[in-house]
Amino acid sequence: MRKPRSASVILILGLAAILWAGNSCAGDRRHISLAEALRIAMRQNRSLQAAGLEQQAAGSDVTVARAQMLPRLDAIENYSNSNYPPLVFTDILAQQDFSQSDFSLHHLNFPSPYSNFQSQVVLSQSLFAGGRLLAALRAADDQADIRTFQDARTREQVEYEVIEAYYRAVLAEETTGVVQRAFDAAQAHRGLAKDRFNQGMTLKSDLLRTEVLLGTLEQRDIEAREQLRIAWAALAHTLGAEDEAVAPLEPGDALSGSPPPELARLDELEAEAPGNRPEFRIAHAQVDAARQQVTIARAEYLPSVNLAATYENDSQYLTRAGNSYLVFLNVKQNIFNGFASKAGLDAARARLSRAEVLERDLREAIALEVETAYRNLTAARKNINVARQDNDYAADALKILEDRYRSGLAANVDVLEAQAAREQADMQLAQARVAVVIDEAALRLATGESPGGDLVK
């Protein structure tokens, strides 16, 4: 009989080269633990850096609002040169240099160009603003609290994103391992099928079916290797370390750990979550900030009282100068402004109602998130037991069929189907193991706990 064509040899060599290249690429990367990945992200993640800067800006806004309640001191310097009669008259008078000759009609009507250096120190203080300034300070404090809570939530989200990206990369590496193990098994079976074909104990179609399986596995390996590179890149981006070649620890090490703890009752988690979630604190602070805006809008109906004091020095040549001071009290009351005050108050009240509605809605949304994460984790924990059992069944079934095939008691197609079932079971087990880890982090995120737990402390 004719031997199979040498194309199968080329196929095997090509896949071996791909596997070697993939392993070489992984070997050049620095394998890091989840704890190290979280530490890198806490230092380098750009979302965290942006949130920190926003928090700094909010703190400065509080200082600006507080400054509006304190006295203000300004230094002002003016210079003028004019022959405008009223201005010349007042400049000479301010310089305290008025003489009898300045009363001549010609001089009053046609003065020569005159210069004046005017130096002022102005002190001003708001005495009453209808509660506007205090409300603005409280609103700024609320905004600073909001930024603080947003920073905390961003940190939690980044922790979860790191965990997710890390274990997606673990799953991608596990996938390449599953495909490689399936290829090794198919290659071994191909050798057995070739021997049986050479001995005239099987048909060429059985050998060709095995070759087709090897080709299919080559395609899967190419896809798995590219997905692995994508997962590595996604992990690096989440860490903010695109310039560093990193990869997770070996899948077995990354997924090993102590048995998962018992879950608390769902109703207990739902009751505790709002108080722990930064978003709910943000919503509460937004309600308070909206109340302050109502106070600011209501202040438009009240008078404002301001005190100012000015010390002034006037001189024509910066030599002899006239000195004076001025103290005045200003009271201002709006009588009519086209109903703008009423419209502003109505808008502020509407925004307050909106903030209160959103706060109530967020409480319900958090309960839904907790329930969703809880039930996903419960299902994942159950699925992993089923996946382990199915994996054992698939391994035993493949072993039995391979032994029967060697004895001529099973068809080649049965062995190929068993190999495909084993590969699928391996993938389902890997996916189930990763799903448990990610869903545990998702539940911690939903309940307001740190997804990274003690790893980020």
Short mmCIF file of C-alpha atoms in Angstrom, two decimals, residues 32-348:
data_model
loop_
_atom_site.label_atom_id
_atom_site.label_comp_id
_atom_site.label_asym_id
_atom_site.label_seq_id
_atom_site.Cartn_x
_atom_site.Cartn_y
_atom_site.Cartn_z
CA ILE A 32 3.86 38.35 37.66
CA SER A 33 1.44 37.39 40.39
CA LEU A 34 -1.97 38.99 40.78
CA ALA A 35 -0.73 40.88 43.84
CA GLU A 36 2.12 42.39 41.83
CA ALA A 37 -0.24 43.25 38.98
CA LEU A 38 -2.49 45.12 41.41
CA ARG A 39 0.47 47.01 42.88
CA ILE A 40 1.61 48.07 39.41
CA ALA A 41 -1.89 49.29 38.54
CA MET A 42 -2.19 51.28 41.77
CA ARG A 43 0.96 53.16 40.71
CA GLN A 44 0.57 53.42 36.95
CA ASN A 45 -3.08 53.10 35.90
CA ARG A 46 -4.00 56.33 34.16
CA SER A 47 -7.65 56.29 35.25
CA LEU A 48 -6.48 56.31 38.85
CA GLN A 49 -4.03 59.11 38.15
CA ALA A 50 -6.77 61.19 36.50
CA ALA A 51 -9.14 60.58 39.43
CA GLY A 52 -6.44 61.72 41.87
CA LEU A 53 -5.89 64.94 39.93
CA GLU A 54 -9.63 65.61 39.85
CA GLN A 55 -9.72 65.16 43.61
CA GLN A 56 -6.91 67.71 43.99
CA ALA A 57 -8.84 70.17 41.82
CA ALA A 58 -11.97 69.72 43.96
CA GLY A 59 -9.93 70.50 47.07
CA SER A 60 -8.75 73.74 45.46
CA ASP A 61 -12.36 74.64 44.60
CA VAL A 62 -13.19 74.46 48.31
CA THR A 63 -10.42 76.95 49.02
CA VAL A 64 -11.83 79.27 46.34
CA ALA A 65 -15.32 79.07 47.86
CA ARG A 66 -14.00 79.71 51.37
CA ALA A 67 -12.06 82.75 50.12
CA GLN A 68 -15.32 84.41 49.09
CA MET A 69 -16.24 84.67 52.77
CA LEU A 70 -12.99 86.35 53.82
CA PRO A 71 -11.94 90.01 53.44
CA ARG A 72 -10.33 90.95 50.14
CA LEU A 73 -7.41 93.36 49.87
CA ASP A 74 -6.44 94.82 46.47
CA ALA A 75 -3.65 97.18 45.43
CA ILE A 76 -4.51 99.32 42.38
CA GLU A 77 -2.29 101.68 40.41
CA ASN A 78 -3.74 104.04 37.77
CA TYR A 79 -2.07 106.62 35.55
CA SER A 80 -3.88 109.25 33.52
CA ASN A 81 -2.85 112.18 31.32
CA SER A 82 -5.66 114.36 30.03
CA ASN A 83 -6.91 117.86 29.34
CA TYR A 84 -10.52 116.85 30.01
CA PRO A 85 -11.67 119.70 32.30
CA PRO A 86 -13.62 117.70 34.92
CA LEU A 87 -10.85 115.09 35.21
CA VAL A 88 -8.08 117.70 35.50
CA PHE A 89 -10.07 119.55 38.18
CA THR A 90 -10.62 116.41 40.26
CA ASP A 91 -7.00 115.24 39.83
CA ILE A 92 -5.64 118.53 41.15
CA LEU A 93 -8.12 118.41 43.99
CA ALA A 94 -7.20 114.79 44.82
CA GLN A 95 -3.52 115.74 44.85
CA GLN A 96 -4.42 118.42 47.42
CA ASP A 97 -2.53 120.95 45.33
CA PHE A 98 -5.37 123.32 44.43
CA SER A 99 -4.48 127.06 44.28
CA GLN A 100 -6.24 130.35 43.63
CA SER A 101 -5.02 130.45 40.03
CA ASP A 102 -6.81 127.18 39.30
CA PHE A 103 -10.12 129.02 39.66
CA SER A 104 -9.55 131.19 36.58
CA LEU A 105 -12.22 130.63 33.97
CA HIS A 106 -9.70 130.09 31.19
CA HIS A 107 -7.82 127.48 33.22
CA LEU A 108 -11.06 125.74 34.15
CA ASN A 109 -12.35 125.66 30.59
CA PHE A 110 -9.04 125.04 28.76
CA PRO A 111 -6.66 123.24 31.10
CA SER A 112 -3.24 122.12 29.97
CA PRO A 113 -2.62 118.33 29.78
CA TYR A 114 -2.31 117.06 33.31
CA SER A 115 -0.89 113.80 34.73
CA ASN A 116 -1.97 111.88 37.79
CA PHE A 117 -0.48 108.78 39.43
CA GLN A 118 -3.21 107.23 41.55
CA SER A 119 -2.35 104.50 44.07
CA GLN A 120 -5.13 102.75 45.96
CA VAL A 121 -5.42 100.05 48.60
CA VAL A 122 -8.96 98.65 48.70
CA LEU A 123 -10.34 96.46 51.47
CA SER A 124 -13.74 94.86 50.86
CA GLN A 125 -15.87 92.46 52.87
CA SER A 126 -19.29 90.94 52.29
CA LEU A 127 -21.38 91.36 55.46
CA PHE A 128 -24.54 89.60 54.29
CA ALA A 129 -25.34 87.69 51.11
CA GLY A 130 -28.53 85.90 52.04
CA GLY A 131 -26.68 82.65 52.82
CA ARG A 132 -25.28 82.45 49.30
CA LEU A 133 -21.62 82.31 50.27
CA LEU A 134 -22.04 79.71 53.01
CA ALA A 135 -24.16 77.56 50.70
CA ALA A 136 -21.51 77.84 47.98
CA LEU A 137 -18.86 76.68 50.46
CA ARG A 138 -20.98 73.72 51.51
CA ALA A 139 -21.64 72.85 47.88
CA ALA A 140 -17.90 72.94 47.19
CA ASP A 141 -17.36 70.64 50.18
CA ASP A 142 -19.96 68.28 48.72
CA GLN A 143 -18.17 68.30 45.38
CA ALA A 144 -14.88 67.53 47.13
CA ASP A 145 -16.57 64.59 48.88
CA ILE A 146 -17.95 63.44 45.56
CA ARG A 147 -14.47 63.47 44.03
CA THR A 148 -13.12 61.53 47.01
CA PHE A 149 -15.82 58.89 46.63
CA GLN A 150 -15.26 58.81 42.87
CA ASP A 151 -11.58 58.22 43.47
CA ALA A 152 -12.43 55.32 45.79
CA ARG A 153 -14.83 53.85 43.24
CA THR A 154 -12.31 54.24 40.45
CA ARG A 155 -9.79 52.38 42.59
CA GLU A 156 -12.26 49.53 43.12
CA GLN A 157 -13.12 49.39 39.43
CA VAL A 158 -9.45 49.34 38.47
CA GLU A 159 -8.85 46.50 40.91
CA TYR A 160 -11.68 44.54 39.29
CA GLU A 161 -10.45 45.34 35.78
CA VAL A 162 -6.96 44.13 36.72
CA ILE A 163 -8.37 40.89 38.12
CA GLU A 164 -10.51 40.38 35.03
CA ALA A 165 -7.69 41.18 32.58
CA TYR A 166 -5.25 39.03 34.56
CA TYR A 167 -7.46 35.96 34.52
CA ARG A 168 -8.52 36.52 30.92
CA ALA A 169 -4.83 36.24 30.12
CA VAL A 170 -4.62 33.15 32.33
CA LEU A 171 -7.53 31.65 30.40
CA ALA A 172 -5.87 32.53 27.09
CA GLU A 173 -2.69 30.75 28.20
CA GLU A 174 -4.74 27.80 29.42
CA THR A 175 -6.48 27.68 26.04
CA THR A 176 -3.19 27.40 24.21
CA GLY A 177 -2.24 24.60 26.59
CA VAL A 178 -5.49 22.76 25.94
CA VAL A 179 -5.00 23.03 22.19
CA GLN A 180 -1.41 21.82 22.49
CA ARG A 181 -2.43 18.83 24.61
CA ALA A 182 -5.16 18.02 22.11
CA PHE A 183 -2.63 18.24 19.29
CA ASP A 184 -0.22 15.93 21.11
CA ALA A 185 -3.00 13.42 21.66
CA ALA A 186 -4.12 13.66 18.03
CA GLN A 187 -0.55 13.27 16.86
CA ALA A 188 -0.15 10.12 18.96
CA HIS A 189 -3.40 8.78 17.59
CA ARG A 190 -2.25 9.62 14.08
CA GLY A 191 0.82 7.41 14.62
CA LEU A 192 -1.43 4.58 15.75
CA ALA A 193 -3.78 5.06 12.82
CA LYS A 194 -0.83 5.12 10.43
CA ASP A 195 0.48 1.83 11.84
CA ARG A 196 -2.91 0.19 11.50
CA PHE A 197 -3.22 1.53 7.96
CA ASN A 198 0.21 0.18 7.03
CA GLN A 199 -0.83 -3.18 8.46
CA GLY A 200 -3.98 -3.14 6.38
CA MET A 201 -6.19 -3.09 9.46
CA THR A 202 -7.94 0.19 8.68
CA LEU A 203 -8.96 2.36 5.77
CA LYS A 204 -7.11 5.34 4.45
CA SER A 205 -10.14 7.47 5.30
CA ASP A 206 -9.43 6.91 9.00
CA LEU A 207 -5.93 8.29 8.57
CA LEU A 208 -7.21 11.23 6.55
CA ARG A 209 -9.77 12.06 9.22
CA THR A 210 -6.94 12.23 11.72
CA GLU A 211 -5.02 14.55 9.38
CA VAL A 212 -8.10 16.78 9.18
CA LEU A 213 -8.24 16.91 12.98
CA LEU A 214 -4.59 17.94 13.10
CA GLY A 215 -5.28 20.70 10.59
CA THR A 216 -8.25 21.90 12.63
CA LEU A 217 -6.12 21.99 15.74
CA GLU A 218 -3.49 24.00 13.89
CA GLN A 219 -6.13 26.62 13.07
CA ARG A 220 -7.28 26.69 16.67
CA ASP A 221 -3.72 27.09 17.85
CA ILE A 222 -3.16 30.07 15.54
CA GLU A 223 -6.31 31.71 16.88
CA ALA A 224 -5.43 30.88 20.48
CA ARG A 225 -1.92 32.34 20.12
CA GLU A 226 -3.27 35.60 18.71
CA GLN A 227 -5.92 35.80 21.41
CA LEU A 228 -3.18 35.26 23.97
CA ARG A 229 -1.23 38.23 22.61
CA ILE A 230 -4.39 40.33 22.74
CA ALA A 231 -4.95 39.26 26.37
CA TRP A 232 -1.37 40.19 27.26
CA ALA A 233 -1.81 43.61 25.64
CA ALA A 234 -5.12 44.17 27.46
CA LEU A 235 -3.50 43.31 30.78
CA ALA A 236 -0.59 45.69 30.13
CA HIS A 237 -3.02 48.48 29.20
CA THR A 238 -5.06 47.96 32.37
CA LEU A 239 -1.89 48.13 34.44
CA GLY A 240 -0.68 51.22 32.59
CA ALA A 241 2.50 49.28 31.73
CA GLU A 242 2.36 48.99 27.94
CA ASP A 243 6.14 49.33 27.68
CA GLU A 244 6.73 46.31 29.91
CA ALA A 245 6.26 42.74 28.66
CA VAL A 246 4.30 41.05 31.43
CA ALA A 247 2.24 37.88 31.66
CA PRO A 248 0.43 36.05 34.46
CA LEU A 249 1.95 33.21 36.37
CA GLU A 250 1.46 29.73 35.01
CA PRO A 251 -2.29 28.97 34.95
CA GLY A 252 -2.02 26.23 37.57
CA ASP A 253 -0.29 28.59 39.99
CA ALA A 254 -2.57 31.54 39.27
CA LEU A 255 -5.77 29.57 39.85
CA SER A 256 -4.61 27.58 42.86
CA GLY A 257 -5.87 28.68 46.25
CA SER A 258 -7.80 27.76 49.33
CA PRO A 259 -11.41 26.57 49.06
CA PRO A 260 -13.83 29.49 48.61
CA PRO A 261 -15.54 30.74 51.76
CA GLU A 262 -19.24 30.33 52.32
CA LEU A 263 -21.35 33.10 50.85
CA ALA A 264 -23.34 35.36 53.13
CA ARG A 265 -27.08 35.54 52.68
CA LEU A 266 -28.21 37.55 49.69
CA ASP A 267 -30.57 39.77 51.70
CA GLU A 268 -27.72 40.64 54.10
CA LEU A 269 -25.43 41.61 51.24
CA GLU A 270 -28.16 43.72 49.62
CA ALA A 271 -28.80 45.55 52.91
CA GLU A 272 -25.13 46.32 53.53
CA ALA A 273 -24.09 47.21 49.98
CA PRO A 274 -25.50 50.79 49.70
CA GLY A 275 -23.63 51.95 52.80
CA ASN A 276 -20.38 50.52 51.43
CA ARG A 277 -20.69 51.67 47.84
CA PRO A 278 -18.95 54.97 47.00
CA GLU A 279 -21.60 55.62 44.31
CA PHE A 280 -24.34 55.77 46.93
CA ARG A 281 -22.30 58.22 48.97
CA ILE A 282 -21.80 60.23 45.79
CA ALA A 283 -25.56 60.28 45.22
CA HIS A 284 -26.16 61.43 48.80
CA ALA A 285 -23.57 64.20 48.42
CA GLN A 286 -25.19 65.24 45.14
CA VAL A 287 -28.54 65.60 46.93
CA ASP A 288 -26.92 67.82 49.56
CA ALA A 289 -25.16 69.87 46.87
CA ALA A 290 -28.52 70.36 45.13
CA ARG A 291 -30.01 71.61 48.40
CA GLN A 292 -27.23 74.19 48.62
CA GLN A 293 -28.06 75.33 45.10
CA VAL A 294 -31.66 75.92 46.24
CA THR A 295 -30.30 78.09 49.07
CA ILE A 296 -28.15 80.04 46.60
CA ALA A 297 -31.13 80.58 44.29
CA ARG A 298 -33.33 81.68 47.22
CA ALA A 299 -30.69 84.24 48.22
CA GLU A 300 -31.57 86.22 45.08
CA TYR A 301 -34.68 87.41 46.94
CA LEU A 302 -32.65 88.78 49.85
CA PRO A 303 -30.55 91.96 50.08
CA SER A 304 -26.77 91.92 49.99
CA VAL A 305 -24.65 94.11 52.23
CA ASN A 306 -21.00 94.90 51.44
CA LEU A 307 -18.42 97.04 53.22
CA ALA A 308 -15.45 98.63 51.44
CA ALA A 309 -12.62 100.92 52.53
CA THR A 310 -10.14 102.64 50.22
CA TYR A 311 -6.90 104.47 50.93
CA GLU A 312 -5.75 106.62 47.99
CA ASN A 313 -2.54 108.44 47.09
CA ASP A 314 -2.54 110.90 44.14
CA SER A 315 0.55 112.61 42.66
CA GLN A 316 1.47 114.43 39.47
CA TYR A 317 5.22 113.63 39.48
CA LEU A 318 5.48 110.88 42.14
CA THR A 319 6.92 113.44 44.55
CA ARG A 320 4.36 115.43 46.53
CA ALA A 321 1.12 113.45 46.95
CA GLY A 322 -2.37 113.93 48.24
CA ASN A 323 -3.73 111.29 50.62
CA SER A 324 -7.36 110.38 51.28
CA TYR A 325 -9.56 107.52 52.38
CA LEU A 326 -13.09 106.39 51.76
CA VAL A 327 -15.35 104.04 53.71
CA PHE A 328 -18.75 103.11 52.38
CA LEU A 329 -21.51 100.60 53.02
CA ASN A 330 -23.43 99.20 50.06
CA VAL A 331 -26.88 97.63 50.40
CA LYS A 332 -28.42 96.09 47.30
CA GLN A 333 -31.91 94.67 46.89
CA ASN A 334 -33.31 93.34 43.66
CA ILE A 335 -36.82 94.63 42.94
CA PHE A 336 -37.51 93.07 39.54
CA ASN A 337 -35.33 91.11 37.12
CA GLY A 338 -37.84 89.67 34.70
CA PHE A 339 -38.71 86.70 36.97
CA ALA A 340 -35.17 85.37 36.60
CA SER A 341 -34.94 84.77 40.37
CA LYS A 342 -38.13 82.71 40.38
CA ALA A 343 -37.00 80.69 37.37
CA GLY A 344 -33.61 80.05 38.97
CA LEU A 345 -35.25 78.85 42.19
CA ASP A 346 -37.64 76.59 40.27
CA ALA A 347 -34.73 75.09 38.35
CA ALA A 348 -32.75 74.47 41.56
#
